[in-house]
Amino acid sequence: MEMQNIYLLVPLAPLLGAAIAGLLCLVIPRWVAHTAAISGVAIAFVASLVIFQDVAAGNTFNGPVYQWLSSGDYVFEVGFLIDQLTVTMMLVVNFVSLMVHIYTIGYMRDDPGYNRFFSYIALFTFSMMMLVMSNNFMQLFFGWEAVGLVSYLLIGFWYTRPTATFANMKAFLVNRVGDFGFVLGIGLILAHFGTLDYKTVFEHAPSLAEATITLYSGSGGTVSLMSATCILLFIGAMGKSAQVPLHVWLPDSMEGPTPISALIHAATMVTAGIFLVARMSPLFELSDTALSFVIIIGSITALFMGFLGVIQNDIKRVVAYSTLSQLGYMTVALGASAYSVAIFHLMTHAFFKALLFLGAGSVIIGMHHEQDIRNMGGLRKYMPVTWLTSLIGSLALIGTPFFAGFYSKDSIIEAVALSHITGSGFAYFSVMAGVFVTAFYSFRMYFLVFHGEERFGKAHDHGHAAVHAKTDEHGADVHNGDHDDEEVSPDHHHGLAPGQKPHETPWVVTLPLVLLAIPSVIIGYLTVEPMLYGGFFKDSIFINAEAHPVMEELAHEFHGALAMAAHALSSPVFWLAIAGVVLSWFFYLVRPAIPAAIKVACLPIYTVLENKYYFDKFNEVVFAGGARLLGRGLWKGGDVGVIDGFIVGGSVRLVGWVSLMARFFQSGHIYHYAFTMIFGVCALLSFWLLRA
């Protein structure tokens, strides 16, 4: 019973902090709001450590907390499943969230929505805990929608900016598309299994492995129940984890403050889809069709979203497209049945990507709200802590041996190479090419920001010479921490003034950078063996080793973390990464005229990349335009034409016509009435005579 109380503490402590900061936001001072929120998340993190030690000792838990609803034969409960997969997510989410909470004190200190912001991010932590700790699909869906709600609130946090309200609505609508598939998948499970409890569903899944469902009558109208269910569940994951084509919301989500980019859109919320597929491994292992679908979608995302990172000039958007690409890597691992490798990369990626986002925010503060990397350069000597931690994050991202990202990223590539699932060949090409692309765009940003010529404090012709003002609830101008490079106003200049120098950020900003940099270096080396080959996930992730022997084959090739890193120095993966770094250095520090010339020579390709493969245009024309066209047709044809014109207007005209006809017989003259009576009698007699 004591451990169950600790389980409850994990989600409820952040919820209490969110309630204090949110419900009392107008009456409490700022220090109370951030103390309540940070204390709640800190308690949740400490409790997660205690639970991790308990699980490591062999104690797991799966049971209800209380019954929420019963309807006929169906029972819906709130319950917890505490195992190795759960505690991994709990530790990652709570640690990154704690770092972001501390960082926020410095980043949002001048914002009038300070208390409201802390309430939102603490509420997000509660929602994510309910998601990862759930033992049934109902609670999973509650957490799923709750993190979506908080994401909506945080992306549009600066709600007076049109671009922010557009971005949060875009995220909301795109995720509704994914969630529609998710709900259908849950509905199939409830209909065919009669329960939403994970354990019961997983136990009965093999008996329904050959079951089919009928989509339409006729030949070919049936599909595998498992394939349909898994693909529908994965469509939900595609929305939340931003996989092609449901990825379009994530780059625009950079409209939210930088701490949100780190917390939600890099390290935690977007990994919910990866966690979902790993948790559903007993189902996915029964459908090669679903696994092929997963690996192909992931490989497309990993490669083609990486290409978009090459041309970005906004420092946050570079990291955002990097996130999309790395989520593609995790998805590829899921499709190869290397679920533990996907979770391992999820963990390492959470640390170094949060580090990169918070480092970008530190640069933005130090550069007085400048976000265009073309207006930076030479920041290394002005911002040494930010420079060093950003370098560590970049080295981890590109998979440098001994850094955290190396162990997880290389394991994904090796797993795909060993996979025989349909689509694995294309996936292998994508992840290998992605190594070079990732190294190139990561160090393009690093070199342009921290090295080379100092380009700040000068006039630039990039169309980013000014930034708009944001107004608070009372109409006062507020200068916030982030600005979209397309939303500028000539009245409010941003960036450094001529002669002004950048500065290092305060300790509440740099301390989280240092604390995130440490696991970005060592966590992979320390955990690769137990997490992938030591049976850490053996009770929480199921793999059909006979049909998908990827992890067994990987284990045969593994000879320790040190040997893995040493061997990598001679592998093509390492040299592809080196080639990307060297080419980036040559292009942007030695011969910067070359990229400009390539842009001119390959203008059609650049235009396609600049328009993000026209996904937004397609959605705008086909879906949004189609919806408007349908609405206009229903309005003009249905509402105006049928309802107003025919039903309402027609009935009015019919009554008017009948009334007009009746007027001819209501003249007031007796001889007219007599004639009508005689005519009626004659008509009736004629009718009777004809019938006779």
XYZ file of C-alpha atoms in Angstrom:
692
model
C 0.000 0.000 0.000
C 2.892 2.345 0.742
C 4.248 2.042 -2.814
C 0.779 2.715 -4.238
C 0.754 6.022 -2.377
C 4.092 6.860 -3.980
C 2.625 5.939 -7.378
C -0.189 8.427 -6.767
C 2.320 11.080 -5.743
C 3.925 11.100 -9.204
C 0.952 12.554 -11.130
C -0.777 14.340 -8.249
C 2.188 16.457 -7.049
C 2.544 18.294 -10.410
C -1.265 18.602 -10.587
C -1.299 20.331 -7.194
C 1.477 22.680 -8.321
C -0.467 23.464 -11.512
C -3.623 24.168 -9.487
C -1.842 26.573 -7.127
C -0.064 28.440 -9.944
C -3.135 28.484 -12.189
C -6.176 28.998 -9.984
C -4.402 31.648 -7.907
C -2.324 33.147 -10.717
C -3.815 36.639 -10.328
C -3.300 36.910 -6.569
C -0.043 35.122 -5.731
C 3.448 36.539 -6.333
C 5.673 34.956 -8.980
C 7.931 33.187 -6.505
C 4.963 31.298 -5.074
C 3.844 30.150 -8.532
C 7.243 28.856 -9.641
C 7.966 27.349 -6.216
C 4.682 25.404 -6.262
C 5.190 24.157 -9.829
C 8.870 23.262 -9.416
C 8.245 21.578 -6.052
C 5.496 19.432 -7.576
C 7.714 18.243 -10.424
C 10.702 17.759 -8.097
C 8.584 15.566 -5.807
C 7.411 13.582 -8.833
C 11.023 13.082 -9.953
C 12.185 11.920 -6.511
C 9.198 9.573 -6.295
C 10.108 8.232 -9.752
C 13.610 7.457 -8.494
C 12.150 5.528 -5.552
C 9.817 3.623 -7.888
C 12.719 2.873 -10.251
C 14.696 1.310 -7.407
C 11.655 -0.744 -6.433
C 11.128 -1.969 -10.011
C 14.838 -2.734 -10.370
C 14.456 -4.976 -7.303
C 11.842 -6.958 -9.236
C 8.647 -5.354 -7.933
C 6.126 -4.343 -10.582
C 2.497 -3.313 -10.266
C -0.588 -3.612 -12.451
C -3.946 -2.762 -10.945
C -6.810 -0.279 -10.681
C -6.801 2.864 -8.581
C -10.574 3.314 -8.766
C -13.499 2.404 -10.998
C -14.573 5.358 -13.088
C -17.597 3.934 -14.901
C -19.411 0.678 -15.566
C -21.786 0.281 -18.484
C -23.356 -3.115 -19.039
C -20.557 -5.637 -19.351
C -17.899 -2.940 -19.733
C -15.910 -1.555 -16.821
C -13.724 1.541 -17.191
C -11.053 2.076 -14.551
C -8.217 4.398 -13.697
C -5.199 2.221 -12.990
C -1.425 2.058 -13.078
C 0.978 -0.274 -14.855
C 4.386 0.177 -13.268
C 7.140 -1.746 -15.036
C 10.547 -1.091 -16.617
C 9.114 0.768 -19.631
C 6.969 2.960 -17.400
C 9.738 3.968 -14.991
C 12.054 4.795 -17.902
C 9.494 7.252 -19.253
C 8.762 8.600 -15.768
C 12.417 9.387 -15.090
C 13.025 10.964 -18.503
C 9.889 13.106 -18.500
C 10.211 14.283 -14.909
C 13.937 15.079 -15.161
C 13.609 17.053 -18.394
C 10.493 18.766 -17.045
C 12.329 19.748 -13.846
C 15.188 21.258 -15.861
C 12.726 23.186 -18.022
C 10.883 24.492 -14.958
C 14.125 25.865 -13.501
C 15.157 27.314 -16.872
C 11.782 29.035 -17.201
C 12.463 31.250 -14.166
C 15.141 33.053 -16.170
C 13.602 32.793 -19.611
C 10.111 34.071 -18.780
C 11.007 36.498 -16.024
C 9.684 39.578 -17.892
C 6.517 37.969 -19.231
C 3.174 39.034 -17.719
C 1.858 35.483 -18.115
C 4.580 34.071 -15.843
C 2.239 32.363 -13.349
C -0.024 31.053 -16.085
C 2.968 29.564 -17.896
C 4.115 27.633 -14.818
C 0.599 26.337 -14.334
C 0.523 25.020 -17.907
C 3.882 23.250 -17.818
C 3.129 21.606 -14.457
C -0.244 20.498 -15.856
C 1.587 19.033 -18.836
C 3.761 16.936 -16.518
C 0.648 15.581 -14.783
C -0.935 14.720 -18.151
C 2.174 12.944 -19.390
C 2.395 10.907 -16.186
C -1.218 9.783 -16.555
C -0.417 8.703 -20.102
C 2.707 6.655 -19.397
C 1.467 5.134 -16.118
C -1.886 3.935 -17.509
C -2.776 0.249 -17.580
C -5.748 0.612 -19.930
C -6.684 2.347 -23.156
C -9.247 4.671 -21.580
C -6.714 6.280 -19.256
C -4.149 6.277 -22.064
C -6.584 8.251 -24.196
C -7.262 10.672 -21.330
C -3.540 11.416 -20.959
C -3.181 11.530 -24.741
C -5.838 14.226 -25.093
C -4.681 16.081 -21.988
C -1.156 16.580 -23.320
C -2.735 17.684 -26.606
C -4.824 20.267 -24.751
C -1.849 21.649 -22.823
C 0.188 21.702 -26.038
C -2.573 23.794 -27.636
C -2.490 26.220 -24.699
C 1.289 26.520 -24.716
C 1.836 26.895 -28.460
C -0.669 29.752 -28.366
C 0.638 31.094 -25.056
C 1.219 34.526 -26.618
C -2.339 34.552 -27.852
C -2.279 38.162 -29.070
C 0.028 37.095 -31.925
C -1.909 35.893 -34.978
C 0.872 33.449 -35.878
C 0.656 31.848 -32.433
C -3.103 31.336 -32.603
C -2.738 29.959 -36.135
C -0.003 27.550 -35.001
C -1.922 26.198 -32.016
C -5.059 25.707 -34.088
C -2.981 23.912 -36.732
C -1.513 21.603 -34.092
C -4.980 20.966 -32.689
C -6.556 20.105 -36.057
C -3.710 17.909 -37.313
C -3.713 15.941 -34.079
C -7.485 15.505 -34.383
C -6.845 13.667 -37.645
C -4.427 11.308 -35.927
C -6.688 10.922 -32.909
C -9.597 9.920 -35.161
C -7.562 6.873 -36.213
C -6.537 6.314 -32.600
C -10.157 6.253 -31.396
C -11.116 3.832 -34.172
C -8.281 1.529 -33.102
C -9.426 1.632 -29.467
C -12.980 0.978 -30.660
C -11.866 -2.155 -32.539
C -10.118 -3.385 -29.393
C -13.189 -2.835 -27.228
C -15.474 -4.467 -29.823
C -13.357 -7.592 -30.338
C -11.713 -8.040 -26.929
C -14.550 -6.762 -24.723
C -12.111 -4.847 -22.490
C -9.663 -1.951 -22.563
C -7.273 -3.454 -20.028
C -3.767 -3.921 -21.472
C -3.059 -7.240 -19.793
C -6.294 -8.880 -20.908
C -5.926 -7.580 -24.466
C -2.326 -8.785 -24.740
C -3.207 -12.220 -23.349
C -6.027 -12.749 -25.851
C -4.323 -11.164 -28.865
C -2.663 -14.388 -30.177
C -6.051 -16.103 -30.354
C -7.273 -13.329 -32.681
C -4.115 -13.160 -34.791
C -5.931 -14.675 -37.793
C -9.219 -12.812 -37.247
C -10.513 -10.545 -39.991
C -12.982 -7.680 -40.189
C -15.238 -6.811 -43.126
C -14.808 -3.365 -44.618
C -17.296 -3.831 -47.461
C -19.202 -6.704 -49.053
C -17.624 -8.511 -51.956
C -14.286 -10.110 -52.710
C -11.307 -8.476 -51.037
C -13.485 -6.651 -48.548
C -11.878 -8.158 -45.460
C -8.666 -7.172 -43.694
C -6.722 -8.571 -40.771
C -8.061 -7.377 -37.425
C -4.533 -7.017 -36.016
C -3.256 -5.082 -39.038
C -6.223 -2.717 -39.010
C -6.026 -2.176 -35.249
C -2.261 -1.578 -35.198
C -2.302 0.765 -38.197
C -5.138 2.798 -36.685
C -3.294 3.034 -33.352
C -0.153 4.076 -35.218
C -2.082 6.811 -37.065
C -2.669 8.289 -33.624
C 1.067 8.010 -32.983
C 1.775 9.689 -36.341
C -0.134 12.759 -35.194
C 1.380 13.000 -31.727
C 4.923 12.042 -32.806
C 4.779 14.167 -35.977
C 5.341 11.554 -38.662
C 4.769 12.294 -42.356
C 2.192 13.467 -43.415
C 0.901 14.515 -39.975
C 4.165 16.306 -39.153
C 3.180 19.772 -40.360
C 2.187 21.100 -36.931
C 5.527 20.662 -35.185
C 7.697 23.296 -36.978
C 4.971 25.905 -36.467
C 4.793 24.986 -32.790
C 8.009 26.985 -32.381
C 5.634 29.942 -31.933
C 5.451 28.928 -28.295
C 8.174 30.033 -25.845
C 11.458 28.117 -26.069
C 10.959 26.152 -22.805
C 7.898 24.618 -24.447
C 9.878 23.648 -27.508
C 12.220 21.744 -25.209
C 9.607 20.208 -22.931
C 6.796 19.251 -25.264
C 8.084 19.254 -28.797
C 11.482 17.651 -28.332
C 11.759 15.490 -25.268
C 8.385 14.343 -24.022
C 5.004 14.836 -25.730
C 6.190 13.960 -29.220
C 7.637 10.732 -27.849
C 4.181 9.608 -26.675
C 3.595 7.919 -30.026
C 6.885 6.036 -29.754
C 5.953 4.914 -26.239
C 2.515 3.828 -27.489
C 3.893 1.494 -30.165
C 6.461 0.036 -27.752
C 3.733 -0.583 -25.175
C 1.583 -2.213 -27.873
C 4.426 -4.512 -29.009
C 2.361 -7.695 -28.287
C -0.119 -6.469 -30.904
C 2.327 -5.141 -33.494
C 4.321 -8.373 -33.414
C 1.242 -10.130 -34.815
C 1.139 -7.980 -37.970
C 4.038 -7.681 -40.416
C 1.835 -5.378 -42.492
C 1.619 -2.888 -39.640
C 5.376 -3.118 -38.993
C 6.094 -2.421 -42.672
C 3.781 0.575 -42.562
C 5.591 1.856 -39.471
C 9.117 1.418 -40.878
C 8.292 3.077 -44.207
C 6.631 6.105 -42.596
C 9.557 6.440 -40.173
C 12.214 6.240 -42.889
C 10.482 8.903 -45.015
C 10.305 11.194 -41.989
C 13.916 10.554 -40.940
C 15.403 11.496 -44.313
C 13.121 14.098 -45.842
C 12.610 16.143 -42.678
C 16.392 16.211 -42.275
C 16.707 17.822 -45.707
C 14.476 20.673 -44.531
C 16.807 21.364 -41.619
C 19.578 22.248 -44.093
C 17.873 25.424 -45.351
C 16.421 26.767 -42.092
C 17.796 30.052 -40.751
C 15.711 30.351 -37.585
C 17.737 28.725 -34.808
C 14.701 27.036 -33.249
C 13.380 25.703 -36.539
C 16.680 23.983 -37.295
C 16.350 22.076 -34.035
C 12.643 21.455 -34.730
C 13.356 19.716 -38.047
C 16.103 17.774 -36.310
C 13.451 16.557 -33.866
C 11.242 15.412 -36.744
C 14.142 13.488 -38.266
C 15.119 11.818 -34.997
C 11.508 10.813 -34.324
C 11.690 9.146 -37.723
C 14.733 7.173 -36.521
C 12.799 5.979 -33.470
C 9.855 4.967 -35.652
C 12.163 3.026 -37.973
C 13.450 1.075 -34.960
C 9.872 0.262 -33.967
C 9.147 -1.043 -37.457
C 12.230 -3.278 -37.259
C 10.857 -4.809 -34.013
C 13.716 -3.172 -32.102
C 11.348 -1.574 -29.590
C 13.928 -1.358 -26.813
C 16.305 0.437 -29.184
C 13.575 2.960 -30.010
C 12.965 3.634 -26.303
C 16.723 3.851 -25.733
C 17.013 6.512 -28.452
C 13.942 8.233 -27.010
C 15.773 8.505 -23.684
C 19.135 9.713 -25.016
C 17.435 12.060 -27.491
C 15.360 13.626 -24.716
C 18.495 14.830 -22.951
C 20.519 16.171 -25.860
C 17.554 17.615 -27.769
C 16.252 19.423 -24.690
C 19.822 20.670 -24.268
C 19.894 21.970 -27.850
C 16.535 23.708 -27.509
C 17.420 25.324 -24.198
C 20.810 26.263 -25.653
C 19.003 27.936 -28.550
C 16.879 29.823 -26.034
C 20.016 30.921 -24.205
C 21.433 32.242 -27.490
C 18.172 34.105 -28.149
C 18.385 35.780 -24.722
C 22.069 36.621 -25.148
C 21.391 38.058 -28.619
C 18.484 40.206 -27.378
C 15.783 38.129 -29.071
C 17.562 37.579 -32.376
C 16.759 34.165 -33.896
C 18.308 34.365 -37.377
C 21.585 32.419 -37.341
C 22.844 34.565 -40.241
C 22.923 37.510 -37.829
C 25.105 35.749 -35.259
C 28.649 34.358 -35.387
C 31.580 34.343 -32.994
C 29.464 33.840 -29.861
C 31.900 31.329 -28.390
C 33.910 33.947 -26.511
C 30.828 35.808 -25.245
C 28.728 32.820 -24.150
C 31.200 30.071 -23.132
C 28.773 27.895 -21.146
C 26.129 28.016 -23.873
C 28.807 27.324 -26.502
C 30.241 24.284 -24.729
C 26.880 22.734 -23.846
C 25.562 23.329 -27.376
C 28.668 21.632 -28.783
C 28.025 18.640 -26.520
C 24.403 18.497 -27.678
C 25.457 18.689 -31.342
C 28.075 15.951 -30.931
C 25.495 13.728 -29.239
C 22.959 14.419 -31.980
C 25.228 13.402 -34.849
C 26.216 10.167 -33.103
C 29.800 10.885 -32.058
C 31.334 7.759 -30.445
C 31.076 7.658 -26.642
C 28.342 10.323 -26.599
C 24.778 9.301 -25.697
C 23.344 9.667 -29.179
C 25.981 7.380 -30.679
C 24.896 4.253 -28.817
C 21.209 4.643 -29.605
C 21.555 5.915 -33.170
C 24.091 3.277 -34.203
C 21.928 0.573 -32.662
C 18.989 1.735 -34.795
C 21.082 1.606 -37.971
C 22.385 -1.874 -37.154
C 18.881 -3.108 -36.301
C 17.519 -1.882 -39.627
C 20.410 -3.532 -41.465
C 19.472 -6.863 -39.871
C 15.731 -6.511 -40.432
C 13.936 -8.416 -43.193
C 10.594 -6.672 -42.887
C 9.219 -5.196 -46.121
C 10.586 -1.668 -46.494
C 13.733 -2.274 -44.440
C 15.974 -1.755 -47.484
C 14.630 1.750 -48.076
C 14.753 2.406 -44.340
C 18.441 1.473 -44.196
C 19.229 3.864 -47.039
C 17.261 6.628 -45.303
C 18.922 6.281 -41.911
C 22.399 6.078 -43.468
C 21.826 9.162 -45.623
C 20.287 10.837 -42.593
C 23.596 10.494 -40.726
C 25.340 12.780 -43.232
C 22.408 15.194 -43.458
C 22.077 15.469 -39.659
C 25.780 16.170 -39.211
C 25.684 18.794 -41.961
C 22.736 20.869 -40.729
C 23.652 20.500 -37.034
C 27.136 21.886 -37.493
C 25.959 24.435 -40.042
C 23.963 25.946 -37.188
C 26.811 25.462 -34.699
C 29.438 27.122 -36.921
C 27.190 30.025 -37.957
C 26.223 30.752 -34.342
C 29.433 30.231 -32.389
C 32.316 30.595 -34.847
C 33.443 32.722 -37.764
C 32.802 36.390 -38.348
C 30.759 38.374 -35.845
C 27.666 39.410 -37.817
C 25.596 40.892 -34.995
C 24.960 44.565 -34.353
C 24.956 45.324 -38.088
C 22.328 46.027 -40.711
C 21.299 42.880 -42.567
C 19.200 42.333 -45.619
C 17.477 39.229 -44.385
C 14.103 40.803 -43.766
C 14.532 40.284 -40.033
C 15.616 43.723 -38.950
C 12.766 44.274 -36.577
C 10.382 42.456 -34.365
C 6.808 43.137 -33.454
C 5.595 43.937 -30.003
C 3.311 41.656 -28.081
C 0.616 43.141 -25.911
C -0.539 41.728 -22.651
C -4.107 41.399 -21.443
C -4.182 45.096 -20.546
C -2.836 46.331 -23.863
C 0.692 47.103 -22.655
C 3.626 46.314 -24.891
C 5.568 43.260 -23.812
C 8.920 42.157 -25.192
C 8.960 38.387 -25.105
C 11.693 35.850 -25.513
C 10.875 34.407 -28.917
C 9.621 35.800 -32.184
C 8.807 34.198 -35.454
C 11.108 35.531 -38.144
C 8.132 36.270 -40.381
C 6.270 38.354 -37.814
C 8.162 41.624 -37.671
C 7.276 45.247 -37.106
C 9.400 48.244 -38.143
C 8.629 49.931 -34.843
C 10.405 47.459 -32.556
C 13.991 46.523 -33.416
C 15.413 43.284 -32.137
C 18.913 41.910 -31.974
C 21.980 43.744 -30.786
C 22.387 47.433 -31.483
C 25.622 48.593 -33.184
C 28.456 48.331 -30.680
C 26.439 46.160 -28.303
C 27.871 42.746 -27.369
C 26.170 39.434 -26.537
C 26.225 38.223 -22.938
C 26.077 34.920 -21.126
C 22.717 34.105 -19.590
C 22.060 33.909 -15.799
C 22.605 30.728 -13.785
C 18.938 29.680 -13.832
C 19.376 29.312 -17.596
C 22.882 27.843 -17.716
C 22.463 25.402 -14.788
C 19.861 23.280 -16.638
C 22.179 23.329 -19.674
C 25.010 21.852 -17.625
C 22.752 19.290 -15.933
C 21.390 18.178 -19.319
C 24.868 18.088 -20.872
C 26.065 15.484 -18.362
C 23.618 12.707 -19.388
C 24.050 13.773 -23.025
C 27.632 12.554 -22.673
C 27.476 9.533 -20.360
C 23.957 8.078 -20.274
C 24.406 6.011 -23.446
C 27.655 4.419 -22.304
C 26.186 3.522 -18.913
C 22.850 2.114 -20.064
C 23.305 0.588 -23.541
C 24.089 -2.885 -22.223
C 21.365 -3.259 -19.547
C 18.641 -1.580 -21.625
C 19.289 -3.395 -24.902
C 21.007 -6.663 -24.030
C 20.589 -7.145 -20.276
C 16.903 -8.021 -20.300
C 15.804 -4.727 -18.749
C 12.649 -4.584 -20.909
C 12.023 -8.344 -21.145
C 8.862 -8.163 -19.014
C 7.425 -5.004 -20.580
C 8.225 -5.378 -24.302
C 7.294 -8.479 -26.258
C 9.180 -9.617 -29.383
C 8.430 -12.677 -31.479
C 12.087 -13.722 -31.748
C 11.323 -16.478 -34.212
C 9.698 -14.141 -36.743
C 11.721 -11.010 -35.922
C 15.158 -12.026 -34.584
C 16.741 -8.567 -34.918
C 17.504 -8.056 -31.215
C 18.991 -11.550 -30.866
C 21.309 -10.907 -33.803
C 22.279 -7.512 -32.379
C 23.140 -9.165 -29.081
C 25.533 -11.574 -30.836
C 27.415 -8.610 -32.316
C 27.589 -6.610 -29.064
C 30.796 -6.914 -27.033
C 30.446 -4.027 -24.600
C 29.979 -0.258 -24.763
C 33.719 0.429 -25.106
C 34.178 -2.065 -27.935
C 31.107 -0.693 -29.702
C 32.529 2.834 -29.705
C 35.994 1.656 -30.758
C 34.574 -0.397 -33.622
C 32.521 2.586 -34.809
C 35.671 4.554 -35.624
C 36.127 2.355 -38.681
C 32.472 2.148 -39.694
C 30.921 4.071 -42.633
C 28.421 5.655 -40.228
C 31.185 7.505 -38.380
C 32.835 8.703 -41.575
C 29.525 9.887 -43.000
C 29.070 12.021 -39.880
C 32.649 13.344 -40.161
C 32.030 14.166 -43.826
C 28.914 16.143 -42.882
C 30.801 18.153 -40.236
C 33.804 18.843 -42.501
C 31.630 19.884 -45.431
C 29.630 22.182 -43.177
C 32.860 23.754 -41.850
C 34.185 24.245 -45.383
C 30.944 25.709 -46.715
C 30.157 28.128 -43.912
C 33.539 29.104 -42.468
C 36.046 28.675 -45.299
C 34.112 29.254 -48.550
C 30.691 30.728 -47.685
C 30.156 31.703 -51.331
C 29.675 28.039 -52.284
C 26.300 27.513 -50.530
C 24.971 30.698 -52.129
C 26.091 29.469 -55.556
C 24.522 26.043 -54.976
C 21.277 27.739 -53.972
C 21.186 29.662 -57.263
C 22.150 26.614 -59.328
C 19.577 24.377 -57.640
C 16.826 26.952 -57.234
C 13.937 24.561 -58.114
C 15.075 22.101 -55.422
C 15.592 24.938 -52.953
C 12.086 26.225 -53.709
C 10.603 22.798 -52.989
C 12.486 22.621 -49.683
C 11.594 26.201 -48.779
C 7.932 25.329 -49.314
C 8.365 22.198 -47.149
C 7.451 19.842 -50.005
C 4.177 21.775 -50.357
C 2.501 19.786 -47.592
C 1.051 22.970 -46.129
C -0.105 24.166 -49.542
C -1.688 20.774 -50.262
C -3.486 20.766 -46.921
C -4.600 24.346 -47.446
C -5.924 23.763 -50.972
C -7.267 20.207 -50.739
C -8.430 19.790 -47.148
C -9.031 23.345 -45.942
C -10.136 24.515 -49.403
C -12.224 21.397 -49.889
C -13.881 21.885 -46.517
C -14.651 25.518 -47.363
C -15.974 24.489 -50.784
C -18.150 21.797 -49.209
C -19.394 24.266 -46.615
C -20.131 26.854 -49.292
C -21.981 24.228 -51.349
C -24.045 23.118 -48.352
C -24.762 26.756 -47.549
C -25.710 27.863 -51.063
C -27.338 24.636 -52.227
C -28.624 23.202 -48.963
C -29.351 26.127 -46.668
C -30.192 28.880 -49.154
C -31.450 26.689 -52.026
C -33.264 23.753 -50.410
C -34.161 24.918 -46.893
C -34.725 28.665 -47.399
C -35.617 28.508 -51.081
C -37.703 25.332 -51.397
C -38.909 24.246 -47.956
C -39.390 27.577 -46.177
C -39.811 29.842 -49.200
C -41.736 27.209 -51.162
C -44.245 26.696 -48.382
C -44.719 30.470 -48.167
C -45.275 30.692 -51.915
C -47.676 27.702 -51.838
C -49.768 29.279 -49.088
C -49.772 32.573 -51.014
C -50.914 30.827 -54.207
C -53.699 28.935 -52.387
C -54.787 32.176 -50.742
C -54.789 33.941 -54.114
C -56.979 31.231 -55.620
C -59.322 31.325 -52.618
C -59.843 35.083 -53.081
C -61.658 34.513 -56.398
C -64.329 32.509 -54.573
C -64.675 34.887 -51.622
C -66.097 37.925 -53.444
C -69.008 38.663 -51.077
C -71.675 38.340 -53.815
C -74.532 35.825 -53.147
C -74.787 34.751 -56.782
C -71.082 33.732 -56.786
C -71.641 31.499 -53.739
C -74.841 30.038 -55.304
C -72.982 29.272 -58.514
C -70.207 27.591 -56.556
C -72.698 25.429 -54.649
C -74.485 24.376 -57.866
C -71.131 23.639 -59.541
C -70.089 21.515 -56.604
C -73.341 19.535 -56.598
C -72.981 18.905 -60.350
C -69.411 17.769 -59.900
C -70.363 15.305 -57.145
C -73.314 13.896 -59.154
C -71.075 13.487 -62.201
C -68.484 11.669 -60.085
C -71.069 9.261 -58.634
C -72.659 8.616 -62.051
C -69.273 7.865 -63.620
C -68.439 5.397 -60.825
C -71.827 3.710 -61.233
